[in-house]
Short mmCIF file of C-alpha atoms and ligand atoms in Angstrom, two decimals:
data_model
loop_
_atom_site.label_atom_id
_atom_site.label_comp_id
_atom_site.label_asym_id
_atom_site.label_seq_id
_atom_site.Cartn_x
_atom_site.Cartn_y
_atom_site.Cartn_z
CA MET A 36 6.10 -9.32 -10.57
CA ARG A 37 6.47 -8.01 -14.10
CA ILE A 38 3.91 -8.99 -16.74
CA ASP A 39 4.23 -8.03 -20.40
CA VAL A 40 1.32 -8.57 -22.76
CA LEU A 41 1.53 -8.58 -26.55
CA SER A 42 -1.76 -8.09 -28.37
CA ILE A 43 -3.17 -6.39 -31.45
CA PHE A 44 -6.01 -5.12 -29.21
CA PRO A 45 -4.19 -3.58 -26.23
CA SER A 46 -7.26 -1.66 -25.05
CA TYR A 47 -8.85 -4.94 -23.96
CA PHE A 48 -6.58 -4.70 -20.95
CA ASP A 49 -7.83 -1.32 -19.73
CA GLY A 50 -10.02 -3.21 -17.26
CA LEU A 51 -6.93 -4.41 -15.42
CA THR A 52 -6.33 -0.88 -14.16
CA LEU A 53 -9.44 -1.29 -11.96
CA SER A 54 -9.98 -2.82 -8.53
CA LEU A 55 -7.33 -4.95 -6.79
CA LEU A 56 -5.01 -5.32 -9.76
CA GLY A 57 -5.16 -1.58 -10.42
CA LYS A 58 -4.21 -0.92 -6.80
CA ALA A 59 -1.42 -3.48 -7.02
CA GLN A 60 0.01 -1.58 -9.98
CA ASP A 61 -0.27 1.73 -8.14
CA ALA A 62 1.53 0.17 -5.17
CA GLY A 63 4.33 -1.17 -7.37
CA ILE A 64 3.52 -4.83 -6.55
CA LEU A 65 2.58 -5.56 -10.15
CA ASP A 66 4.33 -4.05 -13.15
CA LEU A 67 1.93 -4.65 -16.07
CA ARG A 68 3.02 -3.50 -19.54
CA VAL A 69 0.68 -3.98 -22.48
CA ARG A 70 2.18 -3.54 -25.96
CA ASP A 71 0.63 -3.48 -29.41
CA LEU A 72 2.18 -6.21 -31.57
CA ARG A 73 1.83 -3.89 -34.57
CA GLU A 74 4.68 -1.80 -33.13
CA TRP A 75 6.89 -4.52 -34.61
CA ALA A 76 5.17 -4.68 -38.03
CA PHE A 77 6.88 -2.37 -40.47
CA ASP A 78 5.00 -2.49 -43.77
CA ARG A 79 2.58 0.28 -44.71
CA HIS A 80 -0.44 -1.54 -43.25
CA ARG A 81 1.44 -2.92 -40.24
CA THR A 82 0.41 -6.40 -41.27
CA VAL A 83 0.57 -9.17 -38.67
CA ASP A 84 -1.16 -12.01 -40.59
CA ASP A 85 -0.91 -13.92 -43.83
CA THR A 86 -2.49 -16.89 -45.61
CA PRO A 87 -1.68 -20.40 -44.34
CA TYR A 88 0.82 -22.61 -46.15
CA GLY A 89 -0.97 -25.73 -47.35
CA GLY A 90 -4.23 -23.83 -47.79
CA GLY A 91 -7.27 -23.74 -45.55
CA ALA A 92 -9.58 -21.17 -44.07
CA GLY A 93 -8.48 -18.08 -42.18
CA MET A 94 -5.20 -16.28 -41.64
CA VAL A 95 -2.16 -17.09 -39.52
CA MET A 96 -0.10 -14.61 -37.48
CA LYS A 97 3.26 -13.96 -39.14
CA PRO A 98 6.39 -14.88 -37.20
CA GLU A 99 8.45 -11.71 -37.83
CA PRO A 100 6.57 -9.24 -35.55
CA TRP A 101 6.47 -11.87 -32.78
CA GLY A 102 10.21 -12.53 -33.05
CA LEU A 103 11.11 -8.85 -32.87
CA ALA A 104 8.71 -8.17 -30.01
CA LEU A 105 9.94 -11.11 -27.97
CA ASP A 106 13.59 -10.19 -28.64
CA GLU A 107 12.96 -6.70 -27.37
CA ILE A 108 10.97 -7.65 -24.29
CA ALA A 109 12.98 -10.68 -23.23
CA GLY A 110 16.22 -8.82 -24.13
CA ASP A 111 15.07 -5.92 -22.00
CA VAL A 112 14.97 -8.27 -19.07
CA ALA A 113 18.24 -10.04 -19.89
CA ALA A 114 19.88 -6.63 -19.60
CA GLY A 115 18.41 -6.11 -16.15
CA GLU A 116 17.02 -7.65 -13.02
CA ALA A 117 15.24 -11.00 -13.37
CA GLY A 118 16.11 -14.34 -14.98
CA PRO A 119 14.52 -15.71 -18.16
CA PRO A 120 10.78 -14.99 -18.48
CA THR A 121 7.96 -17.52 -18.64
CA ILE A 122 6.29 -16.99 -22.01
CA ILE A 123 2.62 -17.96 -22.15
CA PHE A 124 0.65 -18.34 -25.34
CA PRO A 125 -3.08 -18.79 -24.67
CA SER A 126 -4.30 -21.59 -26.92
CA PRO A 127 -7.30 -23.94 -27.00
CA ALA A 128 -4.73 -26.61 -27.87
CA GLY A 129 -2.71 -26.07 -24.68
CA GLU A 130 -2.69 -27.51 -21.13
CA VAL A 131 -5.81 -26.46 -19.19
CA PHE A 132 -5.40 -23.55 -16.78
CA THR A 133 -6.27 -24.43 -13.17
CA GLN A 134 -5.73 -22.95 -9.72
CA ARG A 135 -2.57 -25.08 -9.54
CA THR A 136 -1.27 -23.40 -12.71
CA ALA A 137 -2.10 -20.00 -11.22
CA ARG A 138 -0.20 -20.84 -8.02
CA ASP A 139 2.81 -22.00 -10.01
CA LEU A 140 2.87 -18.92 -12.26
CA ALA A 141 2.38 -16.56 -9.29
CA THR A 142 5.88 -17.55 -8.09
CA ARG A 143 7.56 -16.33 -11.33
CA GLU A 144 9.26 -12.97 -11.54
CA HIS A 145 8.41 -12.23 -15.15
CA LEU A 146 5.58 -13.44 -17.37
CA ILE A 147 5.04 -12.60 -21.03
CA PHE A 148 1.63 -13.30 -22.59
CA GLY A 149 1.34 -13.53 -26.39
CA CYS A 150 -2.26 -13.17 -27.51
CA GLY A 151 -3.07 -14.99 -30.73
CA ARG A 152 -5.79 -13.93 -33.18
CA TYR A 153 -7.11 -15.32 -36.48
CA GLU A 154 -6.27 -19.05 -36.76
CA GLY A 155 -3.38 -18.63 -34.34
CA ILE A 156 0.37 -17.98 -34.50
CA ASP A 157 2.97 -19.50 -36.86
CA GLU A 158 4.23 -22.60 -35.02
CA ARG A 159 7.88 -21.57 -35.33
CA VAL A 160 7.29 -18.69 -32.91
CA PHE A 161 6.81 -21.16 -30.03
CA GLU A 162 10.05 -22.96 -30.87
CA TYR A 163 11.94 -19.68 -31.12
CA ALA A 164 10.47 -18.32 -27.89
CA SER A 165 11.75 -21.38 -26.02
CA GLN A 166 15.28 -20.02 -26.54
CA LEU A 167 14.28 -16.94 -24.56
CA GLY A 168 12.45 -18.55 -21.65
CA GLU A 169 10.08 -21.33 -20.62
CA VAL A 170 7.18 -21.53 -23.08
CA ARG A 171 3.71 -22.65 -21.95
CA LEU A 172 0.68 -23.03 -24.21
CA ILE A 173 -2.31 -22.69 -21.92
CA SER A 174 -6.03 -23.14 -22.56
CA LEU A 175 -8.79 -21.54 -20.56
CA GLY A 176 -11.07 -24.49 -21.31
CA ASP A 177 -12.43 -26.69 -24.04
CA TYR A 178 -14.00 -24.03 -26.21
CA VAL A 179 -12.70 -21.56 -28.79
CA LEU A 180 -12.44 -17.81 -28.23
CA ASN A 181 -11.78 -15.24 -30.95
CA GLY A 182 -8.44 -14.25 -29.47
CA GLY A 183 -6.08 -14.69 -26.55
CA GLU A 184 -7.00 -11.41 -24.82
CA VAL A 185 -9.89 -12.64 -22.68
CA ALA A 186 -7.94 -15.77 -21.73
CA THR A 187 -4.92 -13.65 -20.79
CA MET A 188 -7.04 -11.32 -18.66
CA ALA A 189 -8.55 -14.28 -16.82
CA MET A 190 -5.11 -15.74 -16.17
CA ILE A 191 -3.62 -12.42 -15.05
CA GLU A 192 -6.48 -11.95 -12.61
CA ALA A 193 -6.17 -15.47 -11.18
CA ILE A 194 -2.37 -15.21 -10.92
CA GLY A 195 -2.31 -11.58 -9.79
CA ARG A 196 -4.55 -12.13 -6.76
CA LEU A 197 -2.07 -14.75 -5.48
CA ILE A 198 0.85 -12.31 -5.45
CA PRO A 199 1.51 -11.41 -1.81
CA GLY A 200 -0.02 -8.03 -0.94
CA VAL A 201 -2.61 -7.96 -3.74
CA VAL A 202 -5.54 -9.33 -1.71
CA GLY A 203 -5.83 -7.53 1.62
CA ASN A 204 -6.71 -10.55 3.76
CA PRO A 205 -4.60 -13.54 2.63
CA GLU A 206 -6.87 -15.91 4.64
CA SER A 207 -9.64 -15.31 2.13
CA LEU A 208 -7.45 -16.95 -0.51
CA VAL A 209 -7.01 -20.16 1.50
CA GLU A 210 -10.72 -20.93 1.85
CA GLU A 211 -11.67 -20.47 -1.77
CA SER A 212 -12.93 -22.98 -4.33
CA HIS A 213 -10.15 -25.15 -5.77
CA GLU A 214 -7.59 -24.23 -3.12
CA ASP A 215 -8.08 -27.59 -1.38
CA GLY A 216 -9.41 -29.48 -4.38
CA LEU A 217 -13.06 -28.80 -3.41
CA LEU A 218 -15.61 -26.13 -4.22
CA GLU A 219 -16.20 -23.47 -1.58
CA TYR A 220 -19.04 -23.80 0.95
CA PRO A 221 -22.09 -21.48 0.60
CA SER A 222 -21.79 -17.97 2.07
CA TYR A 223 -24.45 -15.77 3.68
CA THR A 224 -24.60 -12.26 5.13
CA LYS A 225 -27.20 -10.15 6.93
CA PRO A 226 -30.19 -10.16 7.18
CA ALA A 227 -30.66 -13.62 8.75
CA SER A 228 -34.06 -13.87 7.08
CA TRP A 229 -34.69 -12.55 3.56
CA ARG A 230 -37.79 -13.15 1.42
CA GLU A 231 -38.76 -16.13 3.60
CA ARG A 232 -35.35 -17.69 3.21
CA THR A 233 -33.31 -18.13 6.37
CA VAL A 234 -29.61 -18.57 6.98
CA PRO A 235 -28.75 -22.12 8.22
CA ASP A 236 -29.04 -22.19 12.04
CA VAL A 237 -25.54 -23.51 12.56
CA LEU A 238 -24.04 -20.28 11.18
CA LEU A 239 -25.88 -18.28 13.84
CA SER A 240 -24.88 -20.68 16.65
CA GLY A 241 -21.47 -19.20 17.47
CA ASN A 242 -20.17 -22.80 17.69
CA HIS A 243 -16.98 -22.58 15.65
CA ALA A 244 -16.32 -26.34 15.53
CA ALA A 245 -19.88 -27.03 14.35
CA ILE A 246 -19.59 -24.28 11.73
CA ALA A 247 -16.29 -25.67 10.44
CA ALA A 248 -17.78 -29.20 10.24
CA TRP A 249 -20.90 -27.94 8.45
CA ARG A 250 -18.81 -26.01 5.94
CA ARG A 251 -16.63 -29.02 5.22
CA ASP A 252 -19.73 -31.20 4.65
CA GLN A 253 -21.14 -28.57 2.33
CA GLN A 254 -17.89 -28.50 0.36
CA PHE A 255 -18.03 -32.25 -0.23
CA GLU A 256 -21.75 -32.21 -0.97
CA ARG A 257 -21.43 -29.38 -3.50
CA THR A 258 -18.40 -30.85 -5.17
CA ARG A 259 -20.07 -34.28 -5.43
CA ARG A 260 -23.16 -32.69 -6.98
CA ARG A 261 -21.58 -30.13 -9.29
CA ARG A 262 -18.05 -31.33 -10.01
CA PRO A 263 -17.66 -35.03 -9.20
CA ASP A 264 -14.62 -35.06 -11.51
CA LEU A 265 -12.69 -33.13 -8.81
CA LEU A 266 -13.14 -35.88 -6.19
CA PRO A 267 -11.08 -39.04 -5.81
CA SER A 268 -13.18 -41.78 -7.48
CA ASP A 269 -14.19 -43.41 -4.12
CA ASP A 270 -15.75 -40.16 -2.85
CA ALA A 271 -17.47 -39.46 -6.14
CA ALA A 272 -18.96 -42.98 -6.19
CA GLN A 273 -20.84 -42.26 -2.93
CA SER A 274 -22.87 -39.55 -4.64
N1 LIG B 923 -7.24 -22.37 -34.88
C1 LIG B 923 -7.01 -22.44 -33.45
C2 LIG B 923 -7.27 -23.86 -32.97
O1 LIG B 923 -8.16 -24.50 -33.48
O2 LIG B 923 -6.56 -24.30 -32.03
C3 LIG B 923 -7.92 -21.46 -32.72
C4 LIG B 923 -7.58 -20.05 -32.96
S1 LIG B 923 -8.56 -18.94 -32.02
C5 LIG B 923 -9.82 -18.50 -33.13
C6 LIG B 923 -7.55 -17.49 -31.95
C7 LIG B 923 -6.78 -17.33 -30.66
O3 LIG B 923 -7.69 -17.28 -29.59
C8 LIG B 923 -5.81 -18.42 -30.29
O4 LIG B 923 -4.57 -18.26 -30.96
C9 LIG B 923 -5.66 -18.22 -28.81
O5 LIG B 923 -4.75 -17.17 -28.52
C10 LIG B 923 -7.06 -17.74 -28.41
N2 LIG B 923 -7.91 -18.79 -27.82
C11 LIG B 923 -9.00 -19.33 -28.37
N3 LIG B 923 -9.58 -20.21 -27.55
C12 LIG B 923 -8.84 -20.25 -26.44
C13 LIG B 923 -8.90 -20.99 -25.24
N4 LIG B 923 -9.86 -21.88 -25.01
N5 LIG B 923 -7.96 -20.77 -24.30
C14 LIG B 923 -6.98 -19.88 -24.51
N6 LIG B 923 -6.86 -19.15 -25.64
C15 LIG B 923 -7.77 -19.33 -26.60
#
């Protein structure tokens, strides 16, 4: 998969060279290219923002650098391998990112992330970008960040680990929270007793059916307690 990121703070993404996603890039499974939006700003100060029409607080990102950057990156692709990219703009006003979104986006060949700053990006950029690929405005949750970088990193990590070959043991992906609509069961490792706290007996029993049943119960119990909104209303009502 190819992922392009446009940001005025490209060094935010240095962390993605570490751990599993770093290895995936070394192995050629993930082609991550981070570009500074100011490369497409041509005045003396490489300006990417201006005051909002209609007044109001803050600055808005100008459309021209975004248009040129998207032309170059999406055009780059048109000239080569894959089909049209999926262009994602992190936004608190977008659809909420979930594991389902991650699974969907992990099937795409090319993603472009456009990280907003200030009060956001001139609205016309989203309309224009839809001529180049599918545009998605995606929120990390119902709160406001200073910029799209942290949201983009979270999404790249969630999507990236679903790309075949990125996580060594694919079974570990299946059992995780949100994969089956429930939170994951509690996990324990050695020692069996630690600071007067013991591991549940069933996990030491060697009885695989009993362990599976216990884990399933724990998933429901946890989800009912912590995230009843994830359960069908009948199950949540039993809590
Ligand atoms: N004025 C915008 C609004 O009220 O919708 C918020 C702008 S925010 C300060 C600047 C940038 O941070 C946004 O353009 C977006 O890229 C990013 N951002 C902020 N909160 C976010 C969230 N919850 N999810 C994804 N991106 C977010």
